[in-house]
Each structure stands twice: as structure tokens, then as C-alpha cells.
Amino acid sequence: MVLNKFRSKSKSILTYLILIVFSMPIFLGFWWLINTTFSTRTEGLESLGWTLSNWSFLWKSPFGPEFQSIWFVTLNTFFLATVMTDSMGSTG
């Protein structure tokens, strides 16, 4: 009885350990992605300074005033997706 509980518990621990090991690259990738968006420069997973300038495209056009802002493009994409979804729903 005790041996069965030990086997069951060790099997459960081993399962979680395997899941954690194989999930770590995914979590590290997301950490790196988030870290680099707020960093001036990175070395590996370490940030060498913090900044919000990587997000400046949200409040000013990165290519000059002759190009549309990201908000207009996003609104246009949302509008197009809404119209296409509605038109597909009404034909079926």
C-alpha cells in the first residue's frame, strides 16, 4: 500500500518535472520578448537599461507624418475583419 502511494506520487512528480523542463524554453522566449521591448539593449536575458522608446510608434509615426498612425491602421483592420465576419455570417 505504501509502495503504491510512493509510486503514484513519484510518477506525478516526474510528470510535472518533465512538463516544467519542456515548458521552460517557451517561458524563457516570452520573458526575452517582453524584456527586449522595454530595454535599450540586452545581453542574453539581461537588460542593460530600461526605456519606453521601443513603444513610441504608439504615439508618433515612425516613418514621418506622410504615413498613417498605427491606430488608424488598427482601426481599419478591425473594421475590415468585422465586415468580413458579418458578411460570412449572413450568407450561411
PDB file of C-alpha atoms in Angstrom:
ATOM      1  CA  MET A   1       0.000   0.000   0.000  1.00  0.00           C
ATOM      2  CA  VAL A   2       2.731   2.443   0.968  1.00  0.00           C
ATOM      3  CA  LEU A   3       4.772   1.406  -2.071  1.00  0.00           C
ATOM      4  CA  ASN A   4       1.816   2.090  -4.381  1.00  0.00           C
ATOM      5  CA  LYS A   5       1.364   5.581  -2.907  1.00  0.00           C
ATOM      6  CA  PHE A   6       5.080   6.248  -3.335  1.00  0.00           C
ATOM      7  CA  ARG A   7       4.998   5.089  -6.968  1.00  0.00           C
ATOM      8  CA  SER A   8       1.913   7.157  -7.671  1.00  0.00           C
ATOM      9  CA  LYS A   9       3.414  10.250  -6.055  1.00  0.00           C
ATOM     10  CA  SER A  10       6.792   9.807  -7.767  1.00  0.00           C
ATOM     11  CA  LYS A  11       5.062   9.307 -11.118  1.00  0.00           C
ATOM     12  CA  SER A  12       3.120  12.530 -10.587  1.00  0.00           C
ATOM     13  CA  ILE A  13       6.278  14.430  -9.592  1.00  0.00           C
ATOM     14  CA  LEU A  14       8.135  13.058 -12.613  1.00  0.00           C
ATOM     15  CA  THR A  15       5.288  14.097 -14.905  1.00  0.00           C
ATOM     16  CA  TYR A  16       5.315  17.663 -13.587  1.00  0.00           C
ATOM     17  CA  LEU A  17       9.096  17.807 -13.763  1.00  0.00           C
ATOM     18  CA  ILE A  18       9.035  16.775 -17.426  1.00  0.00           C
ATOM     19  CA  LEU A  19       6.321  19.349 -18.170  1.00  0.00           C
ATOM     20  CA  ILE A  20       8.334  22.091 -16.468  1.00  0.00           C
ATOM     21  CA  VAL A  21      11.545  21.181 -18.294  1.00  0.00           C
ATOM     22  CA  PHE A  22       9.884  21.162 -21.709  1.00  0.00           C
ATOM     23  CA  SER A  23       7.938  24.380 -20.961  1.00  0.00           C
ATOM     24  CA  MET A  24      10.981  26.396 -19.893  1.00  0.00           C
ATOM     25  CA  PRO A  25      12.073  27.343 -23.458  1.00  0.00           C
ATOM     26  CA  ILE A  26       8.607  28.737 -24.109  1.00  0.00           C
ATOM     27  CA  PHE A  27       8.588  30.763 -20.874  1.00  0.00           C
ATOM     28  CA  LEU A  28      12.132  31.983 -21.474  1.00  0.00           C
ATOM     29  CA  GLY A  29      11.167  33.024 -25.006  1.00  0.00           C
ATOM     30  CA  PHE A  30       8.243  35.059 -23.704  1.00  0.00           C
ATOM     31  CA  TRP A  31      10.447  36.582 -20.990  1.00  0.00           C
ATOM     32  CA  TRP A  32      13.038  37.559 -23.600  1.00  0.00           C
ATOM     33  CA  LEU A  33      10.337  39.057 -25.836  1.00  0.00           C
ATOM     34  CA  ILE A  34       8.875  41.193 -23.043  1.00  0.00           C
ATOM     35  CA  ASN A  35      12.321  42.114 -21.704  1.00  0.00           C
ATOM     36  CA  THR A  36      13.589  43.354 -25.064  1.00  0.00           C
ATOM     37  CA  THR A  37      10.546  45.545 -25.685  1.00  0.00           C
ATOM     38  CA  PHE A  38      11.313  47.567 -22.555  1.00  0.00           C
ATOM     39  CA  SER A  39      15.128  47.505 -22.824  1.00  0.00           C
ATOM     40  CA  THR A  40      17.596  49.811 -24.519  1.00  0.00           C
ATOM     41  CA  ARG A  41      19.875  46.844 -25.129  1.00  0.00           C
ATOM     42  CA  THR A  42      20.084  43.253 -23.924  1.00  0.00           C
ATOM     43  CA  GLU A  43      22.769  40.670 -23.476  1.00  0.00           C
ATOM     44  CA  GLY A  44      21.056  37.326 -23.417  1.00  0.00           C
ATOM     45  CA  LEU A  45      18.194  37.582 -20.952  1.00  0.00           C
ATOM     46  CA  GLU A  46      19.737  40.515 -19.069  1.00  0.00           C
ATOM     47  CA  SER A  47      18.580  44.076 -19.698  1.00  0.00           C
ATOM     48  CA  LEU A  48      21.220  46.801 -19.939  1.00  0.00           C
ATOM     49  CA  GLY A  49      18.781  49.676 -19.414  1.00  0.00           C
ATOM     50  CA  TRP A  50      15.081  50.398 -19.440  1.00  0.00           C
ATOM     51  CA  THR A  51      13.159  52.542 -21.912  1.00  0.00           C
ATOM     52  CA  LEU A  52       9.743  53.095 -23.431  1.00  0.00           C
ATOM     53  CA  SER A  53      11.143  54.375 -26.735  1.00  0.00           C
ATOM     54  CA  ASN A  54      10.528  50.986 -28.363  1.00  0.00           C
ATOM     55  CA  TRP A  55       6.822  51.723 -27.950  1.00  0.00           C
ATOM     56  CA  SER A  56       6.977  55.275 -29.367  1.00  0.00           C
ATOM     57  CA  PHE A  57       5.212  54.153 -32.564  1.00  0.00           C
ATOM     58  CA  LEU A  58       2.008  54.202 -30.486  1.00  0.00           C
ATOM     59  CA  TRP A  59       2.061  57.996 -30.124  1.00  0.00           C
ATOM     60  CA  LYS A  60       4.107  59.139 -33.141  1.00  0.00           C
ATOM     61  CA  SER A  61       4.537  57.792 -36.654  1.00  0.00           C
ATOM     62  CA  PRO A  62       7.976  56.156 -37.011  1.00  0.00           C
ATOM     63  CA  PHE A  63       8.118  56.884 -40.762  1.00  0.00           C
ATOM     64  CA  GLY A  64       7.104  60.537 -40.752  1.00  0.00           C
ATOM     65  CA  PRO A  65       3.845  62.462 -40.983  1.00  0.00           C
ATOM     66  CA  GLU A  66       3.039  61.270 -44.528  1.00  0.00           C
ATOM     67  CA  PHE A  67       2.255  57.763 -43.211  1.00  0.00           C
ATOM     68  CA  GLN A  68      -0.789  56.769 -41.189  1.00  0.00           C
ATOM     69  CA  SER A  69      -0.514  56.181 -37.450  1.00  0.00           C
ATOM     70  CA  ILE A  70      -0.753  52.664 -36.075  1.00  0.00           C
ATOM     71  CA  TRP A  71      -4.153  53.476 -34.566  1.00  0.00           C
ATOM     72  CA  PHE A  72      -5.724  54.255 -37.947  1.00  0.00           C
ATOM     73  CA  VAL A  73      -4.294  51.058 -39.437  1.00  0.00           C
ATOM     74  CA  THR A  74      -5.514  49.009 -36.458  1.00  0.00           C
ATOM     75  CA  LEU A  75      -8.991  50.530 -36.682  1.00  0.00           C
ATOM     76  CA  ASN A  76      -9.095  49.835 -40.416  1.00  0.00           C
ATOM     77  CA  THR A  77      -8.073  46.204 -39.839  1.00  0.00           C
ATOM     78  CA  PHE A  78     -10.680  45.789 -37.098  1.00  0.00           C
ATOM     79  CA  PHE A  79     -13.361  47.309 -39.323  1.00  0.00           C
ATOM     80  CA  LEU A  80     -12.429  45.031 -42.238  1.00  0.00           C
ATOM     81  CA  ALA A  81     -12.443  41.935 -40.003  1.00  0.00           C
ATOM     82  CA  THR A  82     -15.830  42.903 -38.582  1.00  0.00           C
ATOM     83  CA  VAL A  83     -17.360  43.447 -42.026  1.00  0.00           C
ATOM     84  CA  MET A  84     -15.927  40.188 -43.379  1.00  0.00           C
ATOM     85  CA  THR A  85     -17.118  38.208 -40.348  1.00  0.00           C
ATOM     86  CA  ASP A  86     -20.573  39.745 -40.569  1.00  0.00           C
ATOM     87  CA  SER A  87     -20.828  39.084 -44.301  1.00  0.00           C
ATOM     88  CA  MET A  88     -19.815  35.446 -43.849  1.00  0.00           C
ATOM     89  CA  GLY A  89     -22.320  35.028 -41.021  1.00  0.00           C
ATOM     90  CA  SER A  90     -25.196  36.486 -43.028  1.00  0.00           C
ATOM     91  CA  THR A  91     -24.577  34.309 -46.109  1.00  0.00           C
ATOM     92  CA  GLY A  92     -24.606  30.995 -44.212  1.00  0.00           C
TER      93      GLY A  92
END
